[in-house]
Amino acid sequence: MNKDNLLKEAKRVLLDNFQPEGFTIPCKGLYPFQWKWDSGFIAIGLAHFDIEKAKSEIDSLLKSQWGNGFIPHIVFHNDSDTYFPGPDFHHTYLHPEASKKYKSSGITQPPVIGFVLEELYRLAEDKDDILCFIESRIDSVYKNHHYFYSHRDPFDEGLVYIYHNWESGTDNSPMWDHIWETMDPPDYDFQRKDTTHVDASQRPTKREYDHYINIIEIAKSCNYDDRLIAERSPFLVYDPLFNAMLLKSNESLIKLYGIIGDQYEKVEQLEKWQEKSKKSFNDKLFDHNLNAYIHYDIRNSKPIPLISSSSFTPLFAGIPNKEKAVKLIQTLQERFGGENSYLCASFDPTEERFNPKKYWRGPVWINLNWIIYKGLKRYSFDEMAERLKNETVELIDKEGFKEYFDPRKEVYKNQGHGGYGGNDFSWSAALIIDLLNQ
Ligand code: GLC
């Protein structure tokens, strides 16, 4: 397909997935509600051709914010019975400050909205209009960051925890395997819906789902109180992707408040968070043997010495110094960047547990590629950035707007296919629009 046709198709996917309630579903059937970080990426795509829809995407998410600043990972604006766990599972009314109006989950997802607002500012033609929009929404995002630093940083380190693998966005990553070994959840009786839409071999197992459900049950038993969750959740992790998105969004809020003007206290607070977080991030999450950023398992007090696409996302937030960044790129090149592989596998292809077809255990995801592309550009690794961008476009061009892609080039030979998961996946479409316009 030529560039114009790709753009046209991407736009069609986004418009098809846009809902009358004013937000975009990630994918028909498989993900029929509003997802937090999906909406952020989708808004960037929409901003290229319909800024009003981009604004509406952000607004419909922010509406669900809780009194304490928390923003949920799924908002159930609409009815659908094609997804488990659905609107009646999470019981967020247990938390006194949960939204009374919108049903949602009680877990969150990477905090992308801060930097998405900056992207909207960059893309909008009418700067006065978009600034007016940002001015009236930015405090909600600031409040969300305040929530993270006041509720999710129990050791006052400037790093915030996630308490569920679904909060990471990288649901069934091998990162969590050793945590599942510390748990023994009941064999729950539930009706999964995902495997009716997608081949089960490309999705998490039933036993993995038991663990996922078990953590939510524990959070419910804590009435979603963050302090109790921090004490009781068997899953408590510093995730480099999640924290990098928070830092990148802090940086964007500082810039945007600067443009708006007269917000010295908030800017000062953001700068304090930023400085402390950056230091802890480098001290605690950089592994000098692996030369990469890694996850830290707070519950079991140990680093998780495994590399994934999340390991490279701190580039986007300007976290490494030049020397660390060079080492990080070497790791990317050596482990993920062989000539027979598309960039960037979601898990280290040199590891035994790498699975090129299974969700977050190996396949390429377009949002991670976009984040890493931006990171490479930020540090002027232009050649690698160009390669990443071209390969991302090539995958979509070959397979369509799939959810994830096999990183092995050989599977595409002789009319073979390597696009997996959902079809017409919104962020694959949204971010291709952005990449093609870089
Ligand atoms: C999957 C992904 C998650 C995404 C959601 C909706 O659960 O792992 O990152 O937000 O789908 O697309």
XYZ file of C-alpha atoms and ligand atoms in Angstrom:
450
model
C 0.000 0.000 0.000
C 1.277 3.521 -0.613
C 1.422 6.063 2.173
C -1.870 7.749 1.282
C -3.778 4.479 1.283
C -2.250 3.428 4.589
C -3.317 6.739 6.101
C -6.795 6.365 4.670
C -7.145 2.857 6.071
C -5.827 3.927 9.483
C -8.362 6.714 9.611
C -11.132 4.292 8.672
C -10.149 1.988 11.574
C -10.287 4.852 14.069
C -13.613 6.146 12.812
C -15.110 2.631 12.827
C -14.054 2.149 16.442
C -15.282 5.572 17.593
C -18.396 5.269 19.786
C -21.451 7.529 20.079
C -20.463 8.178 23.735
C -17.395 10.047 22.455
C -14.510 7.606 22.941
C -12.820 4.904 20.862
C -12.765 1.195 21.681
C -9.389 -0.531 21.223
C -10.910 -3.321 19.113
C -14.371 -4.672 18.294
C -15.405 -7.711 20.347
C -12.089 -8.216 22.114
C -11.936 -4.845 23.936
C -15.389 -3.215 23.796
C -14.901 -0.418 26.410
C -12.611 2.559 26.979
C -9.050 1.691 28.015
C -6.861 4.350 29.589
C -3.542 4.251 27.765
C -5.203 3.177 24.523
C -7.230 6.385 24.635
C -4.059 8.423 24.996
C -2.448 6.900 21.896
C -5.735 7.039 19.996
C -6.094 10.764 20.759
C -2.691 11.371 19.122
C -3.887 9.632 15.945
C -7.220 11.462 15.957
C -5.496 14.823 16.432
C -4.012 14.458 12.938
C -7.421 14.750 11.296
C -10.139 15.519 13.855
C -9.046 17.486 16.893
C -12.573 17.570 18.339
C -12.636 13.778 18.531
C -9.177 13.807 20.125
C -10.429 16.175 22.825
C -13.522 14.072 23.362
C -11.322 10.976 23.823
C -9.454 12.689 26.668
C -12.587 14.125 28.219
C -14.435 10.836 28.339
C -11.490 9.338 30.210
C -11.010 12.212 32.654
C -14.715 12.133 33.532
C -14.130 8.822 35.283
C -11.448 10.224 37.614
C -11.933 9.455 41.306
C -11.974 12.055 44.048
C -8.440 11.096 45.093
C -7.043 11.657 41.582
C -6.985 8.012 40.486
C -7.821 7.291 36.811
C -9.021 3.737 36.075
C -7.708 1.431 33.363
C -11.157 0.607 31.960
C -14.210 2.869 31.913
C -17.519 1.159 31.239
C -19.471 3.928 29.487
C -21.365 1.387 27.436
C -22.815 -2.112 27.747
C -21.194 -5.147 26.208
C -21.013 -8.799 27.157
C -18.034 -9.679 24.968
C -15.350 -9.022 27.613
C -14.431 -10.532 30.963
C -14.119 -9.099 33.603
C -16.887 -6.642 32.760
C -18.608 -3.726 34.533
C -20.095 -5.669 37.423
C -16.967 -7.444 38.493
C -14.803 -4.714 40.010
C -17.095 -3.316 42.746
C -15.277 0.013 42.798
C -18.120 1.457 44.906
C -16.124 -0.093 47.766
C -13.775 2.890 47.559
C -15.319 6.024 49.115
C -13.912 8.344 46.445
C -14.643 6.220 43.371
C -16.749 7.849 40.662
C -20.425 7.467 41.480
C -21.382 8.094 37.897
C -19.075 5.840 35.885
C -18.456 2.164 36.428
C -14.785 1.337 36.071
C -12.025 -0.993 37.130
C -10.055 -0.275 40.318
C -6.657 -0.679 38.701
C -4.899 1.835 36.487
C -2.556 1.876 33.463
C 0.592 3.811 32.454
C 0.090 7.591 32.948
C 0.338 8.770 29.352
C -2.171 11.632 29.379
C 0.350 14.334 30.356
C 2.511 13.797 27.293
C -0.554 13.201 25.128
C -1.727 16.731 25.968
C 1.646 18.026 24.788
C 1.281 16.036 21.556
C -2.184 17.556 21.035
C -0.677 21.002 21.514
C 1.986 20.169 18.916
C -0.529 18.823 16.402
C -3.467 21.202 16.700
C -3.635 23.944 14.101
C -5.558 26.347 16.292
C -3.108 26.847 19.184
C -5.382 29.219 21.124
C -8.221 26.751 21.041
C -6.118 23.766 22.127
C -4.441 25.791 24.849
C -7.838 26.718 26.190
C -8.755 23.016 26.211
C -5.500 22.047 27.934
C -5.816 24.830 30.474
C -9.140 23.509 31.691
C -8.015 19.835 31.863
C -4.383 19.987 32.988
C -5.162 20.204 36.713
C -6.916 16.816 36.560
C -3.743 15.299 35.168
C -1.649 17.076 37.803
C -4.017 15.682 40.444
C -3.478 12.218 38.997
C 0.298 12.602 39.339
C -0.201 13.872 42.865
C -2.215 10.716 43.551
C 0.671 8.553 42.345
C 3.281 10.286 44.489
C 1.071 10.430 47.580
C -0.580 6.973 47.359
C 1.729 4.743 45.326
C 5.179 5.642 46.670
C 5.122 4.156 50.189
C 8.917 4.392 50.636
C 9.059 7.973 49.405
C 11.545 7.047 46.695
C 10.011 8.925 43.789
C 9.113 5.581 42.181
C 5.504 4.444 42.074
C 4.306 0.863 42.333
C 1.863 -1.123 40.270
C -0.117 -3.782 42.094
C -1.491 -5.708 39.140
C 0.056 -6.941 35.906
C -2.802 -5.290 33.993
C -1.560 -1.953 35.368
C 1.715 -2.427 33.491
C -0.057 -2.650 30.123
C 2.168 -5.667 29.359
C -0.273 -8.192 30.771
C 1.335 -11.621 30.566
C 5.000 -10.654 30.332
C 7.428 -13.334 31.599
C 8.474 -10.661 34.136
C 5.685 -11.830 36.390
C 6.252 -15.588 36.169
C 8.199 -15.827 39.420
C 5.498 -13.780 41.207
C 2.844 -16.283 40.129
C 4.990 -18.976 41.750
C 4.593 -17.223 45.100
C 0.767 -17.381 44.793
C -1.739 -20.209 44.895
C -5.081 -18.749 43.788
C -8.329 -20.745 43.710
C -9.319 -22.390 40.451
C -11.964 -19.727 39.729
C -15.037 -20.521 37.734
C -15.450 -17.790 35.128
C -16.302 -17.425 31.497
C -13.359 -15.996 29.565
C -14.349 -14.089 26.446
C -10.980 -13.234 24.888
C -10.369 -16.770 23.626
C -13.646 -16.691 21.709
C -12.210 -13.811 19.635
C -8.562 -14.844 19.342
C -6.637 -18.142 19.092
C -5.997 -19.311 22.682
C -2.329 -20.054 21.884
C -1.818 -16.278 21.455
C -3.416 -15.382 24.812
C -2.656 -15.933 28.531
C -3.559 -19.319 30.045
C -6.512 -20.043 32.379
C -4.097 -20.432 35.312
C -2.574 -17.027 34.558
C -6.091 -15.558 34.594
C -6.695 -17.138 38.035
C -3.755 -15.095 39.324
C -5.033 -11.903 37.670
C -8.494 -12.363 39.191
C -7.050 -13.269 42.573
C -5.185 -9.944 42.864
C -8.373 -8.034 42.087
C -10.222 -10.036 44.745
C -7.506 -9.067 47.233
C -7.810 -5.395 46.230
C -11.581 -5.605 46.715
C -11.042 -7.090 50.162
C -8.947 -3.936 50.862
C -11.795 -1.735 49.526
C -9.215 -0.498 46.999
C -7.349 1.303 49.773
C -3.823 1.849 48.413
C -2.129 1.590 51.784
C -3.735 -1.793 52.506
C -3.038 -2.969 48.981
C 0.636 -2.088 49.429
C 0.656 -4.292 52.526
C -1.318 -7.214 51.166
C -0.968 -7.507 47.412
C 1.269 -10.432 46.380
C 2.079 -8.345 43.298
C 3.907 -5.074 44.014
C 6.369 -3.905 41.390
C 8.313 -0.870 40.147
C 7.816 -1.049 36.405
C 10.256 0.936 34.215
C 7.634 1.530 31.508
C 5.023 2.794 33.953
C 7.482 5.078 35.753
C 9.002 6.324 32.494
C 5.522 7.360 31.292
C 4.982 9.219 34.554
C 8.278 11.091 34.189
C 7.643 11.917 30.548
C 4.200 13.200 31.510
C 5.673 15.245 34.394
C 8.004 16.871 31.882
C 5.093 17.663 29.567
C 3.054 19.172 32.399
C 6.000 21.415 33.299
C 6.216 22.616 29.677
C 2.478 23.136 29.333
C 2.144 24.988 32.645
C 5.045 27.132 31.416
C 3.070 28.041 28.296
C -0.094 28.689 30.302
C 1.846 30.776 32.842
C 1.428 31.705 36.532
C 1.550 28.159 37.919
C 4.805 28.372 39.891
C 3.819 26.125 42.784
C 2.721 23.259 40.602
C 5.776 23.593 38.384
C 8.035 23.614 41.419
C 6.354 20.489 42.790
C 6.614 18.720 39.428
C 10.298 19.617 39.211
C 10.912 18.199 42.682
C 9.172 14.936 41.803
C 11.066 14.817 38.554
C 14.490 15.226 40.084
C 13.942 12.658 42.810
C 12.301 10.151 40.463
C 15.054 10.394 37.878
C 17.723 9.719 40.458
C 15.933 6.718 41.998
C 15.099 5.401 38.545
C 18.769 5.307 37.596
C 19.952 4.056 41.000
C 17.392 1.341 41.432
C 16.222 0.218 37.996
C 19.397 0.202 35.875
C 21.136 -3.173 35.821
C 24.854 -2.739 35.152
C 25.392 -6.361 34.146
C 22.560 -6.427 31.638
C 23.067 -2.802 30.601
C 19.337 -2.192 30.645
C 16.539 -0.869 32.832
C 14.673 -3.657 34.566
C 11.674 -4.211 36.854
C 11.948 -4.373 40.638
C 9.806 -6.763 42.686
C 9.015 -4.788 45.843
C 7.004 -7.543 47.509
C 9.890 -9.995 47.330
C 12.596 -7.293 47.622
C 14.520 -8.221 44.518
C 15.281 -6.939 41.050
C 13.841 -8.909 38.122
C 16.905 -9.336 35.887
C 15.105 -9.723 32.552
C 14.953 -7.399 29.548
C 11.808 -6.449 27.654
C 10.731 -3.661 25.323
C 9.818 -1.737 28.509
C 13.566 -1.596 29.284
C 14.120 0.925 26.477
C 11.239 3.296 27.227
C 13.235 5.503 29.676
C 14.883 7.022 26.573
C 11.559 8.691 25.780
C 11.577 10.428 29.166
C 15.237 11.496 29.002
C 16.129 9.345 32.018
C 19.572 7.911 31.084
C 22.647 10.079 30.632
C 24.429 9.786 27.305
C 26.742 7.028 28.510
C 23.895 4.848 29.802
C 21.879 5.552 26.678
C 24.741 4.257 24.492
C 24.894 1.058 26.543
C 21.131 0.662 26.317
C 21.216 0.942 22.536
C 23.974 -1.665 22.376
C 21.735 -4.017 24.356
C 18.842 -3.279 22.013
C 21.014 -3.934 18.963
C 22.648 -7.094 20.288
C 19.629 -8.852 21.762
C 16.648 -7.534 19.798
C 18.102 -6.121 16.612
C 19.535 -9.075 14.638
C 19.047 -8.918 10.881
C 16.423 -11.683 11.004
C 14.221 -9.808 13.474
C 11.817 -6.945 13.305
C 12.225 -4.391 16.073
C 11.155 -4.456 18.818
C 10.220 -7.797 20.390
C 8.319 -7.315 23.653
C 10.576 -9.791 25.453
C 14.265 -10.646 25.160
C 14.571 -13.015 22.160
C 17.709 -14.584 23.641
C 15.768 -15.834 26.697
C 14.247 -19.279 26.931
C 10.807 -17.932 27.774
C 10.643 -15.775 24.653
C 7.536 -16.757 22.669
C 7.177 -14.848 19.369
C 3.435 -15.516 19.080
C 2.118 -15.042 22.568
C 0.885 -11.565 23.460
C 3.511 -9.815 25.670
C 5.939 -12.735 25.749
C 7.645 -11.827 22.482
C 5.525 -10.145 19.767
C 6.108 -6.579 18.543
C 3.549 -3.988 19.745
C 3.061 -0.715 17.885
C 2.724 1.533 20.945
C 6.020 0.323 22.403
C 7.666 0.847 19.021
C 6.331 4.405 18.916
C 7.641 5.160 22.420
C 11.060 3.686 21.639
C 11.189 5.508 18.288
C 10.616 8.815 20.072
C 13.265 7.887 22.625
C 15.835 7.070 19.958
C 15.158 10.405 18.239
C 15.521 12.247 21.532
C 19.079 10.904 21.891
C 19.810 11.318 18.152
C 20.189 7.603 17.467
C 18.733 8.455 14.085
C 19.735 5.362 12.164
C 18.161 2.986 14.665
C 15.081 5.245 14.879
C 14.680 5.154 11.101
C 14.978 1.368 11.076
C 12.382 1.058 13.839
C 9.964 3.349 12.035
C 10.376 1.612 8.666
C 9.917 -1.825 10.168
C 6.811 -0.715 12.056
C 5.248 0.610 8.864
C 6.313 -2.541 6.982
C 4.585 -4.817 9.506
C 1.321 -2.890 9.282
C 1.569 -2.745 5.527
C 2.028 -6.532 5.305
C -0.513 -7.611 7.921
C -2.964 -4.769 8.495
C -3.735 -3.058 11.793
C -3.256 -6.134 13.938
C -2.817 -6.039 17.692
C 0.698 -7.576 17.725
C 3.249 -9.039 15.341
C 5.741 -11.862 15.153
C 9.253 -10.389 15.268
C 10.778 -13.240 13.192
C 11.205 -12.150 9.579
C 11.174 -15.752 8.335
C 7.473 -16.304 9.167
C 6.436 -13.705 6.581
C 8.267 -15.458 3.739
C 6.315 -17.445 1.115
C 3.029 -15.688 1.857
C 3.263 -16.528 5.560
C 1.599 -14.335 8.189
C 2.775 -13.000 11.526
C 0.066 -10.521 12.543
C -1.808 -11.796 15.609
C -4.529 -10.908 18.137
C -7.332 -8.463 17.333
C -7.975 -6.953 13.894
C -8.388 -3.241 13.203
C -6.709 -2.425 16.494
C -7.042 1.273 17.273
C -3.607 2.241 18.600
C -1.899 0.399 15.715
C -3.861 2.695 13.382
C -3.451 5.859 15.466
C 0.290 5.630 15.882
C 0.967 4.721 12.268
C -0.733 7.985 11.332
C 1.661 9.781 13.653
C 4.748 7.880 12.472
C 3.944 8.437 8.802
C 3.676 12.149 9.475
C 7.017 12.459 11.303
C -4.550 -5.654 26.374
C -3.193 -4.990 26.486
C -3.325 -3.641 27.166
C -4.347 -2.807 26.417
C -5.679 -3.569 26.311
C -6.683 -2.858 25.425
O -5.055 -5.969 27.633
O -2.291 -5.809 27.169
O -2.089 -2.996 27.218
O -4.542 -1.598 27.034
O -5.450 -4.818 25.727
O -6.155 -2.672 24.157
